Short mmCIF file of C-alpha atoms and ligand atoms in Angstrom, two decimals:
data_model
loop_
_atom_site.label_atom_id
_atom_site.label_comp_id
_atom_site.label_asym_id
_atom_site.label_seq_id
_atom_site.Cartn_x
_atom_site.Cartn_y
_atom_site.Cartn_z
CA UNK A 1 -133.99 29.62 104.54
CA UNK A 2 -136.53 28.22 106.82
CA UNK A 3 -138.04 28.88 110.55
CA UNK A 4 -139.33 27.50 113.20
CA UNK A 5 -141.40 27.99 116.05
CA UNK A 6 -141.50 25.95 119.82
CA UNK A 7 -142.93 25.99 123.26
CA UNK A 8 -143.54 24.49 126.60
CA UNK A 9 -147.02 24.85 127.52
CA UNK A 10 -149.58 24.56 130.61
CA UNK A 11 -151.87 23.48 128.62
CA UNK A 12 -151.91 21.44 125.69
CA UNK A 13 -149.50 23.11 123.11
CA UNK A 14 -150.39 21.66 119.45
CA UNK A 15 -152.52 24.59 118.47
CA UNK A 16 -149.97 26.99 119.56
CA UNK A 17 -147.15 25.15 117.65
CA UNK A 18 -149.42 25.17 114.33
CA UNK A 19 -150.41 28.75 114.24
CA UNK A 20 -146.75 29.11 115.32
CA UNK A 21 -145.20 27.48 112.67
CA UNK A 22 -147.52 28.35 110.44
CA UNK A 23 -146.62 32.16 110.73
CA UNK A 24 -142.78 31.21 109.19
CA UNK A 25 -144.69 30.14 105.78
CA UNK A 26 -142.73 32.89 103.93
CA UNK A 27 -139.14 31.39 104.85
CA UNK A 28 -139.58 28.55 102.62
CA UNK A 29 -141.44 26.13 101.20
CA UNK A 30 -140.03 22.90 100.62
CA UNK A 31 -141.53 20.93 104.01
CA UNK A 32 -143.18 21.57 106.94
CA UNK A 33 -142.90 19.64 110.17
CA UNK A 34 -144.65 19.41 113.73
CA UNK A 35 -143.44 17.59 116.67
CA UNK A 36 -145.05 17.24 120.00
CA UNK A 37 -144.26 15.36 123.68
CA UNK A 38 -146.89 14.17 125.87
CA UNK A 39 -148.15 11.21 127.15
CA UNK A 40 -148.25 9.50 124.13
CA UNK A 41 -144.69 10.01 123.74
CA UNK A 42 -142.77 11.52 120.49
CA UNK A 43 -145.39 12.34 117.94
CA UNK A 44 -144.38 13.88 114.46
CA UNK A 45 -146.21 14.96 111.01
CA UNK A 46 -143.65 15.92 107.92
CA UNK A 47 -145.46 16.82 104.82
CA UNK A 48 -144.44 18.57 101.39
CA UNK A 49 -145.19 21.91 101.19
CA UNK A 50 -144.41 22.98 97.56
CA UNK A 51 -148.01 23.06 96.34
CA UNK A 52 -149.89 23.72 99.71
CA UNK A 53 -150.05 25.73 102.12
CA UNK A 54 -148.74 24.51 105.87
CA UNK A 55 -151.87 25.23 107.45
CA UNK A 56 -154.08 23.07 104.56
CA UNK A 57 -151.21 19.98 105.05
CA UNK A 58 -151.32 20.05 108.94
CA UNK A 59 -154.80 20.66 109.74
CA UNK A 60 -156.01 16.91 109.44
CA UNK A 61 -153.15 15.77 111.73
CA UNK A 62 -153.89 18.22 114.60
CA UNK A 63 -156.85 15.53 116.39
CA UNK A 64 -154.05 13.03 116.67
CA UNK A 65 -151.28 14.90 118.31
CA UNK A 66 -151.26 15.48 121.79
CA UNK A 67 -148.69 17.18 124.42
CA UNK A 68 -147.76 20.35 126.45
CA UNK A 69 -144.46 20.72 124.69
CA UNK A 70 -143.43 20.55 121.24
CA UNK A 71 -141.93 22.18 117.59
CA UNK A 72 -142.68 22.81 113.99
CA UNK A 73 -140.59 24.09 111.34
CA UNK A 74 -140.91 25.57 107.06
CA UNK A 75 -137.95 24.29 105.86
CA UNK A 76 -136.30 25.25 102.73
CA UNK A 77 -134.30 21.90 102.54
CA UNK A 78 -134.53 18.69 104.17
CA UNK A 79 -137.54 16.81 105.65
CA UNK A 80 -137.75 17.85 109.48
CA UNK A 81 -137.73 17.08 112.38
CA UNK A 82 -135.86 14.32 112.69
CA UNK A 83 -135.98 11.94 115.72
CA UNK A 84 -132.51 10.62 117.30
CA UNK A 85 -132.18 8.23 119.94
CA UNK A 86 -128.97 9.23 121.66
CA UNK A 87 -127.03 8.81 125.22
CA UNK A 88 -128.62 11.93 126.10
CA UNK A 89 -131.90 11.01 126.05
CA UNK A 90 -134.50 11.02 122.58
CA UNK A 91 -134.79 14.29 121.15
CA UNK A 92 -136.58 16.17 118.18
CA UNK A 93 -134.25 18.24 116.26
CA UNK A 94 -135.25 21.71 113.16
CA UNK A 95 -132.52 24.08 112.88
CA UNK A 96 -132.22 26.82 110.09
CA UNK A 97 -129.39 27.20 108.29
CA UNK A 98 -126.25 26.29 105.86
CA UNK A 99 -123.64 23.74 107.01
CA UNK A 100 -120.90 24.05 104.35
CA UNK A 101 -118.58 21.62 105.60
CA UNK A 102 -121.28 18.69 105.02
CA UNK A 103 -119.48 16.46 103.42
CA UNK A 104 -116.03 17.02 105.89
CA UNK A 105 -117.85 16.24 108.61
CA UNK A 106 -119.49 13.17 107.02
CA UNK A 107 -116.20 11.35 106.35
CA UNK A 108 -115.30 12.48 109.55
CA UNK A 109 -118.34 10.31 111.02
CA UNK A 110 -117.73 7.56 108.76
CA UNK A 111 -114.32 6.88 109.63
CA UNK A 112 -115.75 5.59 113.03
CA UNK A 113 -117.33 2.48 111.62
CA UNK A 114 -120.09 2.31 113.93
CA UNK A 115 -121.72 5.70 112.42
CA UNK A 116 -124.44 5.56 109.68
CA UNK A 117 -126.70 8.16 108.11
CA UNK A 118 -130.31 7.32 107.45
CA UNK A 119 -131.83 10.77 105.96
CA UNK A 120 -130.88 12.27 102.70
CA UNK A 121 -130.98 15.37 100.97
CA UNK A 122 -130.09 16.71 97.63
CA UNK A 123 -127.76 13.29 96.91
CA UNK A 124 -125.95 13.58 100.23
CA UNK A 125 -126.70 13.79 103.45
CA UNK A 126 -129.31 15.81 105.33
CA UNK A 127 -127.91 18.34 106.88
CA UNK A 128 -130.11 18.22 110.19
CA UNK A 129 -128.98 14.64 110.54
CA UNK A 130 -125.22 15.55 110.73
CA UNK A 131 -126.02 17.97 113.40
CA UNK A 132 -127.79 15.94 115.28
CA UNK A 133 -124.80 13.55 115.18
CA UNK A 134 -122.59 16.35 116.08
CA UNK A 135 -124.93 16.78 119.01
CA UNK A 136 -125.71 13.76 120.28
CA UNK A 137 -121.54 12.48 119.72
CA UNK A 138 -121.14 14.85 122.91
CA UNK A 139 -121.60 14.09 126.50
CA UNK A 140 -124.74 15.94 127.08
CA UNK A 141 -126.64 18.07 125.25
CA UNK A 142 -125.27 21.13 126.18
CA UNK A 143 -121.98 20.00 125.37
CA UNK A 144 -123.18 18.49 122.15
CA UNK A 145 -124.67 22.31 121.14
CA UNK A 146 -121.51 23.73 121.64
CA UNK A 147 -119.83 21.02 119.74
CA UNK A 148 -122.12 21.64 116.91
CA UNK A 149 -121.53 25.40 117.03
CA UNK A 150 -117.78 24.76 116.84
CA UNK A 151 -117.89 22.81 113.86
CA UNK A 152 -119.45 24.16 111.20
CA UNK A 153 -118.76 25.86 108.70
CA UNK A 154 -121.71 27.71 107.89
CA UNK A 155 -124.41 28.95 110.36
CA UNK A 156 -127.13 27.28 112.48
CA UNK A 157 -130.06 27.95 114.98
CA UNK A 158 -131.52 24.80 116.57
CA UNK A 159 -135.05 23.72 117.96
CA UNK A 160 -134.43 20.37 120.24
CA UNK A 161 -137.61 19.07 121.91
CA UNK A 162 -136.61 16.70 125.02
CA UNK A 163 -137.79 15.12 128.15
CA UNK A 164 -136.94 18.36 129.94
CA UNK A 165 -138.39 20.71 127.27
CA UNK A 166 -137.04 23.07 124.68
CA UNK A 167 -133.67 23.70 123.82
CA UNK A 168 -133.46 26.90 121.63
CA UNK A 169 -129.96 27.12 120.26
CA UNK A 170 -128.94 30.30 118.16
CA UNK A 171 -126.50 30.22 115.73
CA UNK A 172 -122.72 31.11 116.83
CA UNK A 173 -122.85 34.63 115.39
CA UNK A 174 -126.63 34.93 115.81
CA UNK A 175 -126.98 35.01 111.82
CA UNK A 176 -130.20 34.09 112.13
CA UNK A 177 -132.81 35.32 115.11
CA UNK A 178 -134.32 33.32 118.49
CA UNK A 179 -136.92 35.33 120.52
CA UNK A 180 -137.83 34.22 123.77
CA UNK A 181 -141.53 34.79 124.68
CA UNK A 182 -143.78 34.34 127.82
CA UNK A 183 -147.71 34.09 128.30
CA UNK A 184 -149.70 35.42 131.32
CA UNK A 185 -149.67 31.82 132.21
CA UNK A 186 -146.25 31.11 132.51
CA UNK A 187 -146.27 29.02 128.93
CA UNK A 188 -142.63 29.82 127.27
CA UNK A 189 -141.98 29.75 123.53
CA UNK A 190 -138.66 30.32 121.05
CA UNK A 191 -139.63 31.77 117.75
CA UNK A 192 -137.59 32.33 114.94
CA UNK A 193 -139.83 35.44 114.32
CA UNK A 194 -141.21 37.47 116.84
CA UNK A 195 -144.65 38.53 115.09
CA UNK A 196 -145.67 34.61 115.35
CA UNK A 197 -145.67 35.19 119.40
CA UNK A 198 -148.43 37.86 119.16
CA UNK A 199 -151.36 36.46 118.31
CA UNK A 200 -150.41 33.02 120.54
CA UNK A 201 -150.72 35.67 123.71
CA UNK A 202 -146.95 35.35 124.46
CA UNK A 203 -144.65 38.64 125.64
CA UNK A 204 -141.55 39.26 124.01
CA UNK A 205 -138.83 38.38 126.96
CA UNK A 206 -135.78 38.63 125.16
CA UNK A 207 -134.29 37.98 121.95
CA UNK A 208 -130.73 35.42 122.30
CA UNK A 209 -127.21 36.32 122.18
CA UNK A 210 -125.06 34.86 119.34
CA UNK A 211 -124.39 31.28 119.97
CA UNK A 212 -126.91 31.25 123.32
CA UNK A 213 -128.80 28.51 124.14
CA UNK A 214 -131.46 27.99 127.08
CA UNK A 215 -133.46 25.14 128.36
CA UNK A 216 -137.11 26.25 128.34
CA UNK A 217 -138.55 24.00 131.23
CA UNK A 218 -141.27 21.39 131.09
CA UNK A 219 -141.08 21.26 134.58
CA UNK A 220 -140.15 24.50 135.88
CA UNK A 221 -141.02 26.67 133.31
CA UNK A 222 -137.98 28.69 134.13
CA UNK A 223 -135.54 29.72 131.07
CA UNK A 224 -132.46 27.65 132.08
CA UNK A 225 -128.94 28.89 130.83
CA UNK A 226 -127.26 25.93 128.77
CA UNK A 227 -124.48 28.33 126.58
CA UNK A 228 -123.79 31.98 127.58
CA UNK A 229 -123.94 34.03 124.46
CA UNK A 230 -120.85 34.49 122.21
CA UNK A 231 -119.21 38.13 122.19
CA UNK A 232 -119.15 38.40 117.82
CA UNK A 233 -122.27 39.08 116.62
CA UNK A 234 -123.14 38.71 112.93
CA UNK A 235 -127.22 39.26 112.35
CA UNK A 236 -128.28 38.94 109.05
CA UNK A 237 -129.40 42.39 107.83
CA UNK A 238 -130.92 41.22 105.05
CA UNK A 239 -133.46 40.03 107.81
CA UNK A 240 -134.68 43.74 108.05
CA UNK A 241 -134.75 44.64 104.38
CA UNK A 242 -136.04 41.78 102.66
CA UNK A 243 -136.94 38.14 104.51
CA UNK A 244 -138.25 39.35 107.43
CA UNK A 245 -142.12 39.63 107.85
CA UNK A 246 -143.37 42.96 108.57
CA UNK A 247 -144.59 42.57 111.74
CA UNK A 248 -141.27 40.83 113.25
CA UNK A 249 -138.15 42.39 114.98
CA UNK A 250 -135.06 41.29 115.12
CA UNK A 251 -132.75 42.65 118.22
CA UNK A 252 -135.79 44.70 118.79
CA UNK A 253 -136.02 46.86 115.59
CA UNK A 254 -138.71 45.96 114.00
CA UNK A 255 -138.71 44.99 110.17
CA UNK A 256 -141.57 47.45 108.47
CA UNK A 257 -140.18 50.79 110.16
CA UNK A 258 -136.31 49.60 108.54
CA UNK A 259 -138.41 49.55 105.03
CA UNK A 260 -140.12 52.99 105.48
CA UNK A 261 -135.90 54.09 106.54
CA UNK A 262 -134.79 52.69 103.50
CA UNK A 263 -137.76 54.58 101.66
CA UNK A 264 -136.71 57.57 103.33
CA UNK A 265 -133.20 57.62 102.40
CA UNK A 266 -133.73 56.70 98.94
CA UNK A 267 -136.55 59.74 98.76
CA UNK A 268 -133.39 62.05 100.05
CA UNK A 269 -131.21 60.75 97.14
CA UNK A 270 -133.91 62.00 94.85
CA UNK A 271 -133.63 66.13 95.07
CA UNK A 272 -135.05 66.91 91.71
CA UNK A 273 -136.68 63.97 90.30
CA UNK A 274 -139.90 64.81 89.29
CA UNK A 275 -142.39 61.56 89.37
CA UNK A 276 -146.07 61.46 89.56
CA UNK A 277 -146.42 58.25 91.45
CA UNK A 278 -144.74 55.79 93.82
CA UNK A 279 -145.30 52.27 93.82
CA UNK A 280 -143.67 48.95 95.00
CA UNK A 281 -143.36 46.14 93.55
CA UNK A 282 -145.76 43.82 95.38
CA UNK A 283 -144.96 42.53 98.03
CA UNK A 284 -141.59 43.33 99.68
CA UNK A 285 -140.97 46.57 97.88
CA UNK A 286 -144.36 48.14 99.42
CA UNK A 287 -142.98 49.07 102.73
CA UNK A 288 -139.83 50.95 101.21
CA UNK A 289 -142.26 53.03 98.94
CA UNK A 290 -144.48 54.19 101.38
CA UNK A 291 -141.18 55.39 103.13
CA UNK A 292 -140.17 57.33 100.14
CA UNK A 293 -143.93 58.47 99.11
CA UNK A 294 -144.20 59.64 102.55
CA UNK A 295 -141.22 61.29 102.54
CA UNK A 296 -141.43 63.70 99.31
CA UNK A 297 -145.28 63.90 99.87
CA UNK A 298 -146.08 62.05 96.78
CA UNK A 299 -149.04 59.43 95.72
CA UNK A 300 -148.93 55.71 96.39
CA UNK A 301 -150.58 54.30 93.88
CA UNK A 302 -150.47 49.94 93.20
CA UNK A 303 -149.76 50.15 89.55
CA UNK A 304 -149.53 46.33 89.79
CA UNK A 305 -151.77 44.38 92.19
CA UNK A 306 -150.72 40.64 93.13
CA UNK A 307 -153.55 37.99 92.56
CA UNK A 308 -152.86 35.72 95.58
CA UNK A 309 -156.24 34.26 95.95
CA UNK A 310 -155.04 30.73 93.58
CA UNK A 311 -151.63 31.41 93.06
CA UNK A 312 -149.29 29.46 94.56
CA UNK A 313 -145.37 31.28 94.95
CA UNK A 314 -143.42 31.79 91.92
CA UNK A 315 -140.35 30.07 93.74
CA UNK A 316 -142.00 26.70 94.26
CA UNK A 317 -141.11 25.48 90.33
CA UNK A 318 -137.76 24.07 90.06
CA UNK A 319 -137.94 25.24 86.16
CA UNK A 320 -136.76 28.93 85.74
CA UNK A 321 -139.36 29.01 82.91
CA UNK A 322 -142.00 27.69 84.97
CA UNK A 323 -141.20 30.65 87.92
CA UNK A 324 -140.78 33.20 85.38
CA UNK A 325 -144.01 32.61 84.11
CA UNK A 326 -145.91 32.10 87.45
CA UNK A 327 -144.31 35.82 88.47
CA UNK A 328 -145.67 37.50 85.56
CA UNK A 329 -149.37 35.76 85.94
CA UNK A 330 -149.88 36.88 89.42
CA UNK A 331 -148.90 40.85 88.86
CA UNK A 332 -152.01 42.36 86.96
CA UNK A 333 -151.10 46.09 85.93
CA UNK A 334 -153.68 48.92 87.05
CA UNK A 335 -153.85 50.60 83.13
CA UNK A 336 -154.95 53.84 84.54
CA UNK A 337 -152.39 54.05 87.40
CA UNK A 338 -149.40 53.44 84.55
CA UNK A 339 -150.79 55.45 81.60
CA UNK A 340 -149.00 58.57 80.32
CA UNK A 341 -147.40 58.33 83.66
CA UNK A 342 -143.91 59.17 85.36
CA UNK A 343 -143.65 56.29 87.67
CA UNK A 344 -140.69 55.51 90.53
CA UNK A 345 -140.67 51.90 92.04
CA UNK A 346 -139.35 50.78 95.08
CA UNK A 347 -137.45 47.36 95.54
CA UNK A 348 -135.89 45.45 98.16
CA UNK A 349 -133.24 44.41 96.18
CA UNK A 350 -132.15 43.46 92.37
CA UNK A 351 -130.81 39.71 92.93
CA UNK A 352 -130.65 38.00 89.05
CA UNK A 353 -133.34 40.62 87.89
CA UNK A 354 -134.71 38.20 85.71
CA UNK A 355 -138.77 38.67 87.29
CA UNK A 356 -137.96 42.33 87.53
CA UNK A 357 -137.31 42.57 83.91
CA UNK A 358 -140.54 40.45 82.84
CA UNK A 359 -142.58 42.60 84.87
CA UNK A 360 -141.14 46.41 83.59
CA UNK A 361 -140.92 45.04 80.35
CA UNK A 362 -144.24 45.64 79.87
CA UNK A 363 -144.60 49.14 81.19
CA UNK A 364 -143.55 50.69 78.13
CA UNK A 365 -146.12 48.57 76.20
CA UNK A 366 -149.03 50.44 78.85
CA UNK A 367 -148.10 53.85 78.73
CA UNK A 368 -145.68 54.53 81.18
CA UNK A 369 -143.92 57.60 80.05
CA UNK A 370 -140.80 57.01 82.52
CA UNK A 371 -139.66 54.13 84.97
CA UNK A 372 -137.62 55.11 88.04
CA UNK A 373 -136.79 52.39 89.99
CA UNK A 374 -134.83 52.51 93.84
CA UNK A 375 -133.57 49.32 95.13
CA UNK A 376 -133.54 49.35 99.17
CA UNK A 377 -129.94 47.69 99.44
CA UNK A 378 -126.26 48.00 97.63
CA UNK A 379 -126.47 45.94 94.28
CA UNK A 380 -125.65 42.06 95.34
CA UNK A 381 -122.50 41.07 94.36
CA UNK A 382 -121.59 37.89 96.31
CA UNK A 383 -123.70 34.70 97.05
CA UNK A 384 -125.05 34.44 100.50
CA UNK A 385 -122.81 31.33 101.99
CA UNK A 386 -124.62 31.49 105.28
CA UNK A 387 -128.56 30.98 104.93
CA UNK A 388 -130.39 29.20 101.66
CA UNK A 389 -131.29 32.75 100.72
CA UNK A 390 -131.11 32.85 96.46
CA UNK A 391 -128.72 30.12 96.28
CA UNK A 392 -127.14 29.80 92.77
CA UNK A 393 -124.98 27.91 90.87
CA UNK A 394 -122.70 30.36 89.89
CA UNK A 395 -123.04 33.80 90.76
CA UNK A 396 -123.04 34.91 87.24
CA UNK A 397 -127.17 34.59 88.12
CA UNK A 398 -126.55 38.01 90.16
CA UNK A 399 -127.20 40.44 87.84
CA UNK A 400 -124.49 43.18 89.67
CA UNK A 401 -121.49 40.00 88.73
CA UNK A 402 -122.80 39.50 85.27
CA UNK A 403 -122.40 43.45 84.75
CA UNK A 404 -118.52 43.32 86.44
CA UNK A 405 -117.95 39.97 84.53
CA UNK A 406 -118.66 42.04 80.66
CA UNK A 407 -116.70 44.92 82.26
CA UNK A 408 -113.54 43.08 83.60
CA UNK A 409 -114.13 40.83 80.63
CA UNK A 410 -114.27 37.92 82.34
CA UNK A 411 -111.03 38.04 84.41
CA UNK A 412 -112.53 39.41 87.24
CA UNK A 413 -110.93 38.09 90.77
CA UNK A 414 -113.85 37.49 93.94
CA UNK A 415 -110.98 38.37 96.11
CA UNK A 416 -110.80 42.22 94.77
CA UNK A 417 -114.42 43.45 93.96
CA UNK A 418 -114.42 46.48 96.35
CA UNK A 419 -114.34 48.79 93.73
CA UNK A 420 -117.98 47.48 92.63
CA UNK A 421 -118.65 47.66 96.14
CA UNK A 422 -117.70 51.70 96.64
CA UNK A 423 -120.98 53.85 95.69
CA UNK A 424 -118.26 56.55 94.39
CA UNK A 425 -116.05 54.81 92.52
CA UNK A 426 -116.69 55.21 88.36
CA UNK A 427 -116.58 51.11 88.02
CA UNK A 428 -119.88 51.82 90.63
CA UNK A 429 -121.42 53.75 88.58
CA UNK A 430 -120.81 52.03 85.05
CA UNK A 431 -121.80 48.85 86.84
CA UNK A 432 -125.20 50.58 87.79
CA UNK A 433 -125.59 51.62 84.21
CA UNK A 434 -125.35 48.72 82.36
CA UNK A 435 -127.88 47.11 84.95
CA UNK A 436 -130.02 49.85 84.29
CA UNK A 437 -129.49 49.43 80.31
CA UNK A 438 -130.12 45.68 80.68
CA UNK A 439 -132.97 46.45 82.78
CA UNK A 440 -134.66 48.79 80.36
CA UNK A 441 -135.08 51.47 83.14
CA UNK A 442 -135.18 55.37 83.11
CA UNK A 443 -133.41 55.66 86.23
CA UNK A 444 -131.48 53.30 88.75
CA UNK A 445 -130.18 53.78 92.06
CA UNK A 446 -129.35 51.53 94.86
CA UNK A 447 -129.56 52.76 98.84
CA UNK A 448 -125.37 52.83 99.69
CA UNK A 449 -124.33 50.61 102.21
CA UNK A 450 -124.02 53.31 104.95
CA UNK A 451 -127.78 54.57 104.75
CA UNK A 452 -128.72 50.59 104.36
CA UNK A 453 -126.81 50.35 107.86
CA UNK A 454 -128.56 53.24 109.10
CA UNK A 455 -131.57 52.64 108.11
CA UNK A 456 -131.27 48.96 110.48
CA UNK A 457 -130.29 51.04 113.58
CA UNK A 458 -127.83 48.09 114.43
CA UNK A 459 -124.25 48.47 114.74
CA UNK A 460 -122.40 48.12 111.86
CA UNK A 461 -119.39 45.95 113.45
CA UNK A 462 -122.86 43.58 114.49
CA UNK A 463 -124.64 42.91 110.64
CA UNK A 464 -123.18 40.50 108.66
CA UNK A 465 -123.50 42.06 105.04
CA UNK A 466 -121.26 39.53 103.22
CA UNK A 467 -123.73 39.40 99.92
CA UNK A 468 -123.08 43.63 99.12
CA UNK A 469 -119.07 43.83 100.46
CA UNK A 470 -117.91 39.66 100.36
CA UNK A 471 -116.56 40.96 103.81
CA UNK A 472 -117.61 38.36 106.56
S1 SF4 B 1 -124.66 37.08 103.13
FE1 SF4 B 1 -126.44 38.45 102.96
S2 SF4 B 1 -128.26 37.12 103.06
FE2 SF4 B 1 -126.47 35.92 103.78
S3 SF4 B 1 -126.45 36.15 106.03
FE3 SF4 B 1 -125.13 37.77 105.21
S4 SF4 B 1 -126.49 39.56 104.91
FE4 SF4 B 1 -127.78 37.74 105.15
#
């Protein structure tokens, strides 16, 4: 998916926008990019990202970049920023998120024969590059944001660093979060997420409206209005229950206390079941089992620890095999916490289930006498079309559409999955089961929809949660 991370500073702003940036290192990990303005002009560093760490790539650039205003970005796809020399003035441009109508609004371009794309991505063209056409095609900039927002297909939240300062540009539904922040000093910043403001000494102001976008001031250091916010509102809850990092909120509800909800409500499911031991599986199912632990007043105990000190992530390989392998080497089982044991394991989610099933598939082989598992959201049944979260080639990777494809033997129809999506419904339930055969586990439930909504806090009519409905 990617994030990013800018500011306008009184002071001079590259260590701000490293450590910044730096604290989005678990949205992706394709490249990482820092920008800055000062007297020297436009500086920029882009560097890969698959095999280190942003900090390790950036740190030897930091003594040559100067400026009181600038903006770094993790992104999943394409090299950023880019620089564009436009009527409106030079600007750097990140943004996070899908544009599905790429290649629509390419031809479009091209049709005008004085247009030409430079940057590529994937075979085509880089996505950041056709928004910044879309942006700087307009009159000004503000008109050239709005432009953008109307146009795709897709969703986007923009960093542009200018001559006047920041533009911080959420996407038109506010898929994806912008958090405004302000130090003691008057120094402003827009973060993707809002735990990277902490530790830089800036205040949460306010978070932006769907489609919003201010001007944070190199001169002023006001928060100028460029786009009132949008009235339709479609955050990504999926934010809250798996990408998020603990320590961020989005909309002011903050990610960790949604996981110990989720826990909760999957402990109140569980009248009965008689376990000896919670666990999650490291990382992002921790935070839902302590919720459930906590809840029934049973042990949390790490059954499986991650060894992160040399590891790099499992996601980096392009080769399944490769990724497979890389997740089972960095979980090391705790013998004595699985032997002769009743064990229940908390989730996020079940996406292909392919790690899952390496991991459990050696539980049996330890001791464990039973395997519970609780996944924190409704099983995922639909491809996210909006961010770069799991993207797949067909979604016969999801484990939930393989299931309905054996069931509806192979006829099924995307348009009319809502019985798969309806917790009470038998085709539910015999859905659930064959995941849970496949899976090899003793048990299998998924939080429903409603508690998964609950659990958020956030109105219903303002989460997008297209991947467990296919209901935008
Ligand atoms: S489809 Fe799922 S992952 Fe994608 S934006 Fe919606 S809730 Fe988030």
């Amino acid at each position: 998916m990617g994030g990013f991370f800018g500011c306008v500073s009184k002071t001079e702003c590259v260590a701000d926008i490293f450590y910044g940036t730096d604290y989005h290192s678990h949205l992706g990990n394709m490249r990482g990019g820092m920008m800055v303005l000062g007297e020297n002009g436009f500086q920029k560093f882009i560097h890969d990202i698959r095999r280190d760490q942003f900090r390790s790539k950036f740190e030897r650039d930091l003594d040559a970049m100067h400026g009181n205003c600038g903006i770094g970005c993790i992104s999943d796809t394409d090299s950023q920023p880019l620089t564009v020399f436009s009527s409106s003035g030079t600007f750097g441009i990140t943004m996070v998120g899908i544009i599905n109508n790429l290649e629509e609004l390419q031809a479009e371009f091209l049709q005008n024969r004085h247009t030409h794309f430079t940057e590529s991505w994937g075979g085509g063209v880089s996505p950041t590059e056709v928004a910044a056409s879309l942006i700087a095609s307009a009159s000004s900039l503000a008109e050239g944001l709005r432009t953008l927002q109307d146009k795709i297909d897709g969703s986007c939240s923009v960093l542009l660093l200018t001559e006047q300062g920041v533009y911080a540009s959420r996407d038109k539904v506010g898929r994806t979060p912008i958090v405004i922040g302000r130090k003691e000093d008057g120094s402003l910043a827009a973060s993707f997420e809002s735990c990277a403001l902490h530790n830089l000494g800036y205040k949460v102001i306010r978070w932006l409206g769907p489609g919003e976008a201010v001007l944070l001031n190199r001169t002023t250091f006001e928060i100028d209005s460029v786009l009132p916010a949008r009235k339709v509102m479609k955050m990504c809850a999926f934010m809250w229950i798996y990408y998020g990092f603990p320590a961020a909120s989005y909309e002011g509800i903050n990610v960790e206390q949604v996981r110990y909800r989720c826990g909760e409500n999957l402990a109140k499911q569980d009248d009965g079941l008689e376990v000896d031991a919670v666990a999650g599986v490291p990382d992002s199912g921790t935070a839902h089992a302590l919720g459930y632990a906590g809840y029934k007043h049973l042990p949390y105990r790490r059954s499986f620890v991650k060894y992160t000190p040399t590891w790099p992530r499992s996601f980096i390989s392009d080769s399944q095999t490769t990724r497979r392998h890389v997740a089972k080497m960095k979980l090391i089982p705790i013998q004595e916490f699985i032997h002769d044991q009743k064990l229940l394991f908390c989730e996020d989610s079940i996406v292909r289930g392919t790690q899952l099933k390496d991991t459990f598939a050696r539980l049996p082989e330890w001791g464990a006498k039973e395997i519970h598992v609780r996944a924190a959201c409704p099983p995922i049944l639909f491809g996210c079309k909006f961010l770069n979260f799991s993207p797949s080639r067909t979604p016969l990777e999801l484990i939930a559409r393989r299931a309905v494809h054996a069931m509806e033997n192979g006829q099924e129809d995307e348009q009319h999955l809502e019985k798969y999506t309806d917790a009470t419904t038998p085709e539910y339930q015999e859905m659930v089961r064959r995941i849970r055969e496949e899976m090899g586990f003793t048990t299998l439930k998924y939080q429903t929809l409603e508690d998964t909504i609950k659990a958020i806090g956030f109105p219903a009519d303002q989460l997008c949660t297209y991947c467990w409905t296919g209901k935008d």
